[in-house]
mmCIF file with all atom_site columns, C-alpha atoms in Angstrom:
data_model
loop_
_atom_site.group_PDB
_atom_site.id
_atom_site.type_symbol
_atom_site.label_atom_id
_atom_site.label_alt_id
_atom_site.label_comp_id
_atom_site.label_asym_id
_atom_site.label_entity_id
_atom_site.label_seq_id
_atom_site.pdbx_PDB_ins_code
_atom_site.Cartn_x
_atom_site.Cartn_y
_atom_site.Cartn_z
_atom_site.occupancy
_atom_site.B_iso_or_equiv
_atom_site.pdbx_formal_charge
_atom_site.auth_seq_id
_atom_site.auth_comp_id
_atom_site.auth_asym_id
_atom_site.auth_atom_id
_atom_site.pdbx_PDB_model_num
ATOM 1   C CA . MET D 1 1   ? -35.238 -4.125  31.786 1.00 37.00 ? 98  MET D CA 1
ATOM 2   C CA . THR D 1 2   ? -32.306 -1.917  32.787 1.00 43.00 ? 99  THR D CA 1
ATOM 3   C CA . GLN D 1 3   ? -29.276 -1.298  30.685 1.00 45.00 ? 100 GLN D CA 1
ATOM 4   C CA . GLU D 1 4   ? -27.297 -3.524  33.096 1.00 46.00 ? 101 GLU D CA 1
ATOM 5   C CA . ASN D 1 5   ? -29.016 -6.726  31.764 1.00 42.00 ? 102 ASN D CA 1
ATOM 6   C CA . GLU D 1 6   ? -29.329 -5.555  27.963 1.00 49.00 ? 103 GLU D CA 1
ATOM 7   C CA . ALA D 1 7   ? -26.379 -7.072  26.346 1.00 51.00 ? 104 ALA D CA 1
ATOM 8   C CA . ALA D 1 8   ? -27.671 -8.339  22.992 1.00 49.00 ? 105 ALA D CA 1
ATOM 9   C CA . ALA D 1 9   ? -26.955 -11.944 21.988 1.00 48.00 ? 106 ALA D CA 1
ATOM 10  C CA . PRO D 1 10  ? -23.743 -11.859 20.020 1.00 52.00 ? 107 PRO D CA 1
ATOM 11  C CA . PRO D 1 11  ? -24.030 -11.759 16.437 1.00 52.00 ? 108 PRO D CA 1
ATOM 12  C CA . ASN D 1 12  ? -23.266 -15.364 14.741 1.00 50.00 ? 109 ASN D CA 1
ATOM 13  C CA . GLU D 1 13  ? -19.827 -15.689 12.991 1.00 49.00 ? 110 GLU D CA 1
ATOM 14  C CA . SER D 1 14  ? -21.035 -14.013 9.935  1.00 46.00 ? 111 SER D CA 1
ATOM 15  C CA . GLY D 1 15  ? -22.359 -11.075 11.507 1.00 49.00 ? 112 GLY D CA 1
ATOM 16  C CA . SER D 1 16  ? -26.097 -11.515 10.370 1.00 46.00 ? 113 SER D CA 1
ATOM 17  C CA . GLU D 1 17  ? -29.155 -10.983 12.552 1.00 52.00 ? 114 GLU D CA 1
ATOM 18  C CA . GLU D 1 18  ? -27.470 -8.030  14.433 1.00 62.00 ? 115 GLU D CA 1
ATOM 19  C CA . GLN D 1 19  ? -30.027 -6.587  16.988 1.00 72.00 ? 116 GLN D CA 1
ATOM 20  C CA . LYS D 1 20  ? -30.376 -2.823  17.123 1.00 83.00 ? 117 LYS D CA 1
ATOM 21  C CA . LEU D 1 21  ? -29.449 -1.677  20.657 1.00 83.00 ? 118 LEU D CA 1
ATOM 22  C CA . PRO D 1 22  ? -30.720 1.478   22.478 1.00 88.00 ? 119 PRO D CA 1
ATOM 23  C CA . PRO D 1 23  ? -28.809 4.547   22.765 1.00 92.00 ? 120 PRO D CA 1
ATOM 24  C CA . LEU D 1 24  ? -26.071 4.566   25.670 1.00 94.00 ? 121 LEU D CA 1
ATOM 25  C CA . SER D 1 25  ? -26.195 7.241   28.311 1.00 95.00 ? 122 SER D CA 1
ATOM 26  C CA . LEU D 1 26  ? -22.700 9.050   28.624 1.00 97.00 ? 123 LEU D CA 1
ATOM 27  C CA . LYS D 1 27  ? -21.963 7.068   31.793 1.00 97.00 ? 124 LYS D CA 1
ATOM 28  C CA . ASP D 1 28  ? -22.592 3.896   30.057 1.00 97.00 ? 125 ASP D CA 1
ATOM 29  C CA . PHE D 1 29  ? -20.645 4.660   27.128 1.00 97.00 ? 126 PHE D CA 1
ATOM 30  C CA . GLY D 1 30  ? -17.811 5.419   29.219 1.00 97.00 ? 127 GLY D CA 1
ATOM 31  C CA . VAL D 1 31  ? -17.760 1.870   30.920 1.00 98.00 ? 128 VAL D CA 1
ATOM 32  C CA . TYR D 1 32  ? -18.253 0.304   27.281 1.00 98.00 ? 129 TYR D CA 1
ATOM 33  C CA . ASN D 1 33  ? -15.548 2.149   25.770 1.00 98.00 ? 130 ASN D CA 1
ATOM 34  C CA . ARG D 1 34  ? -12.919 2.047   28.688 1.00 98.00 ? 131 ARG D CA 1
ATOM 35  C CA . MET D 1 35  ? -10.779 -0.593  27.178 1.00 98.00 ? 132 MET D CA 1
ATOM 36  C CA . ALA D 1 36  ? -10.815 1.027   23.906 1.00 98.00 ? 133 ALA D CA 1
ATOM 37  C CA . ALA D 1 37  ? -9.692  4.290   25.279 1.00 98.00 ? 134 ALA D CA 1
ATOM 38  C CA . GLN D 1 38  ? -6.934  2.765   27.285 1.00 97.00 ? 135 GLN D CA 1
ATOM 39  C CA . MET D 1 39  ? -5.726  0.561   24.237 1.00 97.00 ? 136 MET D CA 1
ATOM 40  C CA . ASP D 1 40  ? -5.814  3.747   21.972 1.00 98.00 ? 137 ASP D CA 1
ATOM 41  C CA . GLY D 1 41  ? -3.472  5.606   24.704 1.00 97.00 ? 138 GLY D CA 1
ATOM 42  C CA . PHE D 1 42  ? -1.061  2.513   24.244 1.00 97.00 ? 139 PHE D CA 1
ATOM 43  C CA . HIS D 1 43  ? -1.209  2.455   20.584 1.00 98.00 ? 140 HIS D CA 1
ATOM 44  C CA . ASN D 1 44  ? -0.804  6.192   20.329 1.00 98.00 ? 141 ASN D CA 1
ATOM 45  C CA . HIS D 1 45  ? 2.503   5.883   22.021 1.00 98.00 ? 142 HIS D CA 1
ATOM 46  C CA . PHE D 1 46  ? 3.531   3.035   19.348 1.00 98.00 ? 143 PHE D CA 1
ATOM 47  C CA . ARG D 1 47  ? 2.111   5.355   16.668 1.00 98.00 ? 144 ARG D CA 1
ATOM 48  C CA . LEU D 1 48  ? 4.294   8.352   17.799 1.00 97.00 ? 145 LEU D CA 1
ATOM 49  C CA . SER D 1 49  ? 7.550   6.070   18.197 1.00 96.00 ? 146 SER D CA 1
ATOM 50  C CA . TRP D 1 50  ? 6.900   4.670   14.565 1.00 97.00 ? 147 TRP D CA 1
ATOM 51  C CA . LYS D 1 51  ? 6.555   7.930   13.330 1.00 96.00 ? 148 LYS D CA 1
ATOM 52  C CA . ASP D 1 52  ? 9.776   9.232   14.753 1.00 93.00 ? 149 ASP D CA 1
ATOM 53  C CA . LEU D 1 53  ? 11.672  6.042   13.464 1.00 95.00 ? 150 LEU D CA 1
ATOM 54  C CA . GLN D 1 54  ? 10.388  6.572   9.839  1.00 94.00 ? 151 GLN D CA 1
ATOM 55  C CA . ASN D 1 55  ? 11.161  10.041  9.888  1.00 92.00 ? 152 ASN D CA 1
ATOM 56  C CA . ALA D 1 56  ? 14.667  9.483   11.002 1.00 91.00 ? 153 ALA D CA 1
ATOM 57  C CA . CYS D 1 57  ? 15.043  7.011   8.189  1.00 90.00 ? 154 CYS D CA 1
ATOM 58  C CA . GLU D 1 58  ? 13.697  9.230   5.670  1.00 85.00 ? 155 GLU D CA 1
ATOM 59  C CA . THR D 1 59  ? 16.259  12.016  6.179  1.00 76.00 ? 156 THR D CA 1
ATOM 60  C CA . ASN D 1 60  ? 18.569  10.475  3.758  1.00 60.00 ? 157 ASN D CA 1
ATOM 61  C CA . GLY D 1 61  ? 21.528  10.660  6.242  1.00 56.00 ? 158 GLY D CA 1
ATOM 62  C CA . LYS D 1 62  ? 20.721  13.978  7.743  1.00 60.00 ? 159 LYS D CA 1
ATOM 63  C CA . ARG D 1 63  ? 20.183  13.728  11.475 1.00 54.00 ? 160 ARG D CA 1
ATOM 64  C CA . SER D 1 64  ? 16.612  14.035  12.050 1.00 53.00 ? 161 SER D CA 1
ATOM 65  C CA . GLY D 1 65  ? 15.707  15.691  15.353 1.00 61.00 ? 162 GLY D CA 1
ATOM 66  C CA . GLY D 1 66  ? 19.121  15.548  16.597 1.00 65.00 ? 163 GLY D CA 1
ATOM 67  C CA . LEU D 1 67  ? 19.434  11.407  16.603 1.00 79.00 ? 164 LEU D CA 1
ATOM 68  C CA . LYS D 1 68  ? 22.775  10.137  16.248 1.00 89.00 ? 165 LYS D CA 1
ATOM 69  C CA . PRO D 1 69  ? 22.780  6.453   14.791 1.00 92.00 ? 166 PRO D CA 1
ATOM 70  C CA . LYS D 1 70  ? 23.644  4.858   18.403 1.00 95.00 ? 167 LYS D CA 1
ATOM 71  C CA . GLN D 1 71  ? 20.326  6.735   19.533 1.00 94.00 ? 168 GLN D CA 1
ATOM 72  C CA . LEU D 1 72  ? 18.210  5.788   16.566 1.00 95.00 ? 169 LEU D CA 1
ATOM 73  C CA . ILE D 1 73  ? 19.341  2.085   17.048 1.00 97.00 ? 170 ILE D CA 1
ATOM 74  C CA . LEU D 1 74  ? 18.530  2.203   20.897 1.00 97.00 ? 171 LEU D CA 1
ATOM 75  C CA . THR D 1 75  ? 15.229  3.989   19.952 1.00 96.00 ? 172 THR D CA 1
ATOM 76  C CA . GLY D 1 76  ? 14.385  1.293   17.657 1.00 98.00 ? 173 GLY D CA 1
ATOM 77  C CA . LEU D 1 77  ? 15.257  -1.551  19.947 1.00 99.00 ? 174 LEU D CA 1
ATOM 78  C CA . ARG D 1 78  ? 13.030  0.000   22.592 1.00 98.00 ? 175 ARG D CA 1
ATOM 79  C CA . PHE D 1 79  ? 10.028  0.042   20.287 1.00 98.00 ? 176 PHE D CA 1
ATOM 80  C CA . CYS D 1 80  ? 10.572  -3.476  19.264 1.00 98.00 ? 177 CYS D CA 1
ATOM 81  C CA . SER D 1 81  ? 10.900  -4.396  22.930 1.00 98.00 ? 178 SER D CA 1
ATOM 82  C CA . GLN D 1 82  ? 7.737   -2.463  24.067 1.00 98.00 ? 179 GLN D CA 1
ATOM 83  C CA . LEU D 1 83  ? 5.653   -3.762  21.388 1.00 98.00 ? 180 LEU D CA 1
ATOM 84  C CA . ASP D 1 84  ? 6.666   -6.934  21.918 1.00 97.00 ? 181 ASP D CA 1
ATOM 85  C CA . PHE D 1 85  ? 5.683   -6.625  25.666 1.00 97.00 ? 182 PHE D CA 1
ATOM 86  C CA . HIS D 1 86  ? 2.607   -5.010  24.903 1.00 97.00 ? 183 HIS D CA 1
ATOM 87  C CA . HIS D 1 87  ? 1.465   -8.021  22.597 1.00 95.00 ? 184 HIS D CA 1
ATOM 88  C CA . SER D 1 88  ? 2.667   -10.693 25.157 1.00 95.00 ? 185 SER D CA 1
ATOM 89  C CA . ILE D 1 89  ? 0.267   -9.228  27.745 1.00 96.00 ? 186 ILE D CA 1
ATOM 90  C CA . GLU D 1 90  ? -2.454  -8.988  25.216 1.00 94.00 ? 187 GLU D CA 1
ATOM 91  C CA . GLU D 1 91  ? -2.102  -12.322 24.146 1.00 92.00 ? 188 GLU D CA 1
ATOM 92  C CA . GLU D 1 92  ? -1.740  -13.967 27.748 1.00 94.00 ? 189 GLU D CA 1
ATOM 93  C CA . HIS D 1 93  ? -4.136  -11.793 29.728 1.00 94.00 ? 190 HIS D CA 1
ATOM 94  C CA . ILE D 1 94  ? -6.619  -9.715  27.483 1.00 94.00 ? 191 ILE D CA 1
ATOM 95  C CA . PHE D 1 95  ? -7.297  -11.705 24.379 1.00 93.00 ? 192 PHE D CA 1
ATOM 96  C CA . PRO D 1 96  ? -8.215  -15.112 26.128 1.00 93.00 ? 193 PRO D CA 1
ATOM 97  C CA . VAL D 1 97  ? -10.767 -13.295 28.468 1.00 96.00 ? 194 VAL D CA 1
ATOM 98  C CA . LEU D 1 98  ? -12.375 -11.550 25.549 1.00 96.00 ? 195 LEU D CA 1
ATOM 99  C CA . ALA D 1 99  ? -12.366 -14.696 23.224 1.00 94.00 ? 196 ALA D CA 1
ATOM 100 C CA . ARG D 1 100 ? -14.837 -16.271 25.535 1.00 94.00 ? 197 ARG D CA 1
ATOM 101 C CA . LYS D 1 101 ? -17.813 -14.257 23.948 1.00 95.00 ? 198 LYS D CA 1
ATOM 102 C CA . MET D 1 102 ? -15.912 -12.262 21.017 1.00 94.00 ? 199 MET D CA 1
ATOM 103 C CA . PRO D 1 103 ? -14.755 -14.248 18.134 1.00 91.00 ? 200 PRO D CA 1
ATOM 104 C CA . GLU D 1 104 ? -12.294 -11.390 16.958 1.00 89.00 ? 201 GLU D CA 1
ATOM 105 C CA . PHE D 1 105 ? -9.997  -12.503 19.824 1.00 90.00 ? 202 PHE D CA 1
ATOM 106 C CA . ARG D 1 106 ? -9.943  -16.177 19.184 1.00 83.00 ? 203 ARG D CA 1
ATOM 107 C CA . GLN D 1 107 ? -7.270  -18.091 17.497 1.00 70.00 ? 204 GLN D CA 1
ATOM 108 C CA . LYS D 1 108 ? -6.552  -17.489 13.627 1.00 68.00 ? 205 LYS D CA 1
ATOM 109 C CA . LYS D 1 109 ? -8.968  -14.762 13.733 1.00 72.00 ? 206 LYS D CA 1
ATOM 110 C CA . THR D 1 110 ? -7.706  -11.293 12.431 1.00 82.00 ? 207 THR D CA 1
ATOM 111 C CA . LEU D 1 111 ? -6.153  -9.659  15.501 1.00 88.00 ? 208 LEU D CA 1
ATOM 112 C CA . LEU D 1 112 ? -4.164  -12.731 16.241 1.00 86.00 ? 209 LEU D CA 1
ATOM 113 C CA . ALA D 1 113 ? -3.185  -13.299 12.823 1.00 88.00 ? 210 ALA D CA 1
ATOM 114 C CA . GLN D 1 114 ? -2.125  -9.657  12.454 1.00 92.00 ? 211 GLN D CA 1
ATOM 115 C CA . HIS D 1 115 ? -0.044  -10.150 15.731 1.00 94.00 ? 212 HIS D CA 1
ATOM 116 C CA . LYS D 1 116 ? 1.990   -13.000 14.202 1.00 92.00 ? 213 LYS D CA 1
ATOM 117 C CA . ARG D 1 117 ? 2.749   -10.840 11.065 1.00 94.00 ? 214 ARG D CA 1
ATOM 118 C CA . ILE D 1 118 ? 3.641   -7.880  13.143 1.00 97.00 ? 215 ILE D CA 1
ATOM 119 C CA . HIS D 1 119 ? 6.215   -10.096 15.213 1.00 96.00 ? 216 HIS D CA 1
ATOM 120 C CA . ARG D 1 120 ? 7.808   -11.464 12.231 1.00 97.00 ? 217 ARG D CA 1
ATOM 121 C CA . GLY D 1 121 ? 8.625   -7.937  11.008 1.00 97.00 ? 218 GLY D CA 1
ATOM 122 C CA . LEU D 1 122 ? 9.572   -6.927  14.554 1.00 98.00 ? 219 LEU D CA 1
ATOM 123 C CA . ASP D 1 123 ? 11.861  -9.897  14.816 1.00 98.00 ? 220 ASP D CA 1
ATOM 124 C CA . GLU D 1 124 ? 13.678  -8.847  11.530 1.00 98.00 ? 221 GLU D CA 1
ATOM 125 C CA . LEU D 1 125 ? 13.985  -5.278  12.445 1.00 99.00 ? 222 LEU D CA 1
ATOM 126 C CA . GLU D 1 126 ? 15.260  -6.206  16.009 1.00 99.00 ? 223 GLU D CA 1
ATOM 127 C CA . GLN D 1 127 ? 17.736  -8.705  14.511 1.00 99.00 ? 224 GLN D CA 1
ATOM 128 C CA . TYR D 1 128 ? 19.186  -6.003  12.178 1.00 99.00 ? 225 TYR D CA 1
ATOM 129 C CA . LEU D 1 129 ? 19.273  -3.365  15.136 1.00 99.00 ? 226 LEU D CA 1
ATOM 130 C CA . GLU D 1 130 ? 21.009  -5.728  17.301 1.00 99.00 ? 227 GLU D CA 1
ATOM 131 C CA . LYS D 1 131 ? 23.640  -6.351  14.805 1.00 98.00 ? 228 LYS D CA 1
ATOM 132 C CA . CYS D 1 132 ? 24.088  -2.566  14.237 1.00 98.00 ? 229 CYS D CA 1
ATOM 133 C CA . ARG D 1 133 ? 24.352  -2.154  17.948 1.00 98.00 ? 230 ARG D CA 1
ATOM 134 C CA . SER D 1 134 ? 27.194  -4.748  18.388 1.00 98.00 ? 231 SER D CA 1
ATOM 135 C CA . GLY D 1 135 ? 29.135  -3.164  15.346 1.00 97.00 ? 232 GLY D CA 1
ATOM 136 C CA . GLU D 1 136 ? 28.578  -6.408  13.367 1.00 98.00 ? 233 GLU D CA 1
ATOM 137 C CA . GLU D 1 137 ? 26.838  -3.979  10.624 1.00 97.00 ? 234 GLU D CA 1
ATOM 138 C CA . ASP D 1 138 ? 26.569  -0.504  9.855  1.00 96.00 ? 235 ASP D CA 1
ATOM 139 C CA . LEU D 1 139 ? 23.139  1.151   10.449 1.00 95.00 ? 236 LEU D CA 1
ATOM 140 C CA . GLU D 1 140 ? 21.836  1.784   6.888  1.00 94.00 ? 237 GLU D CA 1
ATOM 141 C CA . LEU D 1 141 ? 18.620  4.019   7.141  1.00 94.00 ? 238 LEU D CA 1
ATOM 142 C CA . THR D 1 142 ? 17.298  2.326   3.812  1.00 94.00 ? 239 THR D CA 1
ATOM 143 C CA . GLU D 1 143 ? 17.599  -0.977  5.329  1.00 97.00 ? 240 GLU D CA 1
ATOM 144 C CA . MET D 1 144 ? 15.819  -0.067  8.387  1.00 97.00 ? 241 MET D CA 1
ATOM 145 C CA . LYS D 1 145 ? 13.215  1.703   6.534  1.00 96.00 ? 242 LYS D CA 1
ATOM 146 C CA . ARG D 1 146 ? 12.704  -1.405  4.212  1.00 97.00 ? 243 ARG D CA 1
ATOM 147 C CA . LEU D 1 147 ? 12.434  -3.596  7.391  1.00 98.00 ? 244 LEU D CA 1
ATOM 148 C CA . MET D 1 148 ? 9.775   -1.349  8.857  1.00 98.00 ? 245 MET D CA 1
ATOM 149 C CA . ASP D 1 149 ? 7.665   -1.031  5.603  1.00 97.00 ? 246 ASP D CA 1
ATOM 150 C CA . ALA D 1 150 ? 7.546   -4.584  5.381  1.00 97.00 ? 247 ALA D CA 1
ATOM 151 C CA . PHE D 1 151 ? 5.215   -4.739  8.271  1.00 97.00 ? 248 PHE D CA 1
ATOM 152 C CA . GLY D 1 152 ? 4.115   -1.087  8.678  1.00 97.00 ? 249 GLY D CA 1
ATOM 153 C CA . GLU D 1 153 ? 0.828   -1.397  7.018  1.00 97.00 ? 250 GLU D CA 1
ATOM 154 C CA . VAL D 1 154 ? -0.412  -4.457  9.109  1.00 96.00 ? 251 VAL D CA 1
ATOM 155 C CA . LEU D 1 155 ? 0.833   -2.782  12.257 1.00 97.00 ? 252 LEU D CA 1
ATOM 156 C CA . TRP D 1 156 ? -1.174  0.521   11.605 1.00 97.00 ? 253 TRP D CA 1
ATOM 157 C CA . THR D 1 157 ? -4.173  -1.531  10.551 1.00 96.00 ? 254 THR D CA 1
ATOM 158 C CA . HIS D 1 158 ? -3.808  -3.683  13.632 1.00 96.00 ? 255 HIS D CA 1
ATOM 159 C CA . LEU D 1 159 ? -3.792  -0.721  15.819 1.00 97.00 ? 256 LEU D CA 1
ATOM 160 C CA . ASP D 1 160 ? -6.900  1.029   14.369 1.00 97.00 ? 257 ASP D CA 1
ATOM 161 C CA . GLU D 1 161 ? -8.765  -2.240  14.465 1.00 95.00 ? 258 GLU D CA 1
ATOM 162 C CA . GLU D 1 162 ? -8.014  -3.293  17.737 1.00 96.00 ? 259 GLU D CA 1
ATOM 163 C CA . VAL D 1 163 ? -9.264  -0.213  19.199 1.00 97.00 ? 260 VAL D CA 1
ATOM 164 C CA . ARG D 1 164 ? -12.449 -0.071  17.144 1.00 97.00 ? 261 ARG D CA 1
ATOM 165 C CA . THR D 1 165 ? -13.191 -3.885  18.288 1.00 97.00 ? 262 THR D CA 1
ATOM 166 C CA . LEU D 1 166 ? -13.094 -2.807  21.663 1.00 98.00 ? 263 LEU D CA 1
ATOM 167 C CA . GLY D 1 167 ? -15.118 0.317   21.271 1.00 98.00 ? 264 GLY D CA 1
ATOM 168 C CA . ALA D 1 168 ? -18.596 0.723   22.931 1.00 98.00 ? 265 ALA D CA 1
ATOM 169 C CA . GLU D 1 169 ? -20.696 -0.187  20.164 1.00 96.00 ? 266 GLU D CA 1
ATOM 170 C CA . ASN D 1 170 ? -19.118 -3.405  19.579 1.00 97.00 ? 267 ASN D CA 1
ATOM 171 C CA . MET D 1 171 ? -18.421 -4.460  23.269 1.00 98.00 ? 268 MET D CA 1
ATOM 172 C CA . ARG D 1 172 ? -22.163 -4.001  24.395 1.00 96.00 ? 269 ARG D CA 1
ATOM 173 C CA . LYS D 1 173 ? -22.833 -6.709  21.773 1.00 96.00 ? 270 LYS D CA 1
ATOM 174 C CA . TYR D 1 174 ? -21.312 -9.187  23.886 1.00 97.00 ? 271 TYR D CA 1
ATOM 175 C CA . TRP D 1 175 ? -20.979 -8.034  27.456 1.00 98.00 ? 272 TRP D CA 1
ATOM 176 C CA . THR D 1 176 ? -23.311 -6.433  30.170 1.00 97.00 ? 273 THR D CA 1
ATOM 177 C CA . LEU D 1 177 ? -22.178 -3.353  32.071 1.00 97.00 ? 274 LEU D CA 1
ATOM 178 C CA . GLU D 1 178 ? -21.430 -5.502  35.197 1.00 97.00 ? 275 GLU D CA 1
ATOM 179 C CA . GLU D 1 179 ? -19.157 -7.751  33.140 1.00 98.00 ? 276 GLU D CA 1
ATOM 180 C CA . MET D 1 180 ? -17.533 -4.871  31.405 1.00 97.00 ? 277 MET D CA 1
ATOM 181 C CA . ARG D 1 181 ? -16.410 -3.771  35.026 1.00 95.00 ? 278 ARG D CA 1
ATOM 182 C CA . THR D 1 182 ? -14.760 -6.963  35.748 1.00 95.00 ? 279 THR D CA 1
ATOM 183 C CA . LEU D 1 183 ? -12.608 -7.368  32.481 1.00 94.00 ? 280 LEU D CA 1
ATOM 184 C CA . PRO D 1 184 ? -8.837  -6.762  32.653 1.00 87.00 ? 281 PRO D CA 1
ATOM 185 C CA . MET D 1 185 ? -7.375  -3.370  31.959 1.00 81.00 ? 282 MET D CA 1
#
């Protein structure tokens, strides 16, 4: 039997009776790990943007990296918009395809539940930054940090777990090499 046809039967919901799979060749690992590598690239952008915003909030009013309040507001709004767009693509185009075989991507499972918690925090941060941009409120770094901290842990957990779930060793439990080549991304 070739590696092409060796996708193991998916583990049951509890993860028991998992079959030990043979080692992957470097080429096959690349095919199975493609989505994780691409997702990690997207997620690294969000990690860096988050750290920049956090660092700016922790300067106690001193300008961090030369960011003026208006620049910080626009950077924060851009972060919110880009992460929201990223999640929309995942939820509409990626997760439904993966959910056919992978319970991690089905409704009410961890990754989608994390998206909902992240979006609640993003919405609050975006509303605050919009008020600051319009002049309705002054930018308070402590308030911006508080809003970010409210969903920071779930965001970072999600960024890591999603990449891990898309990793070669997990993907090969559900998909053949040929199927992997047809998956979106």
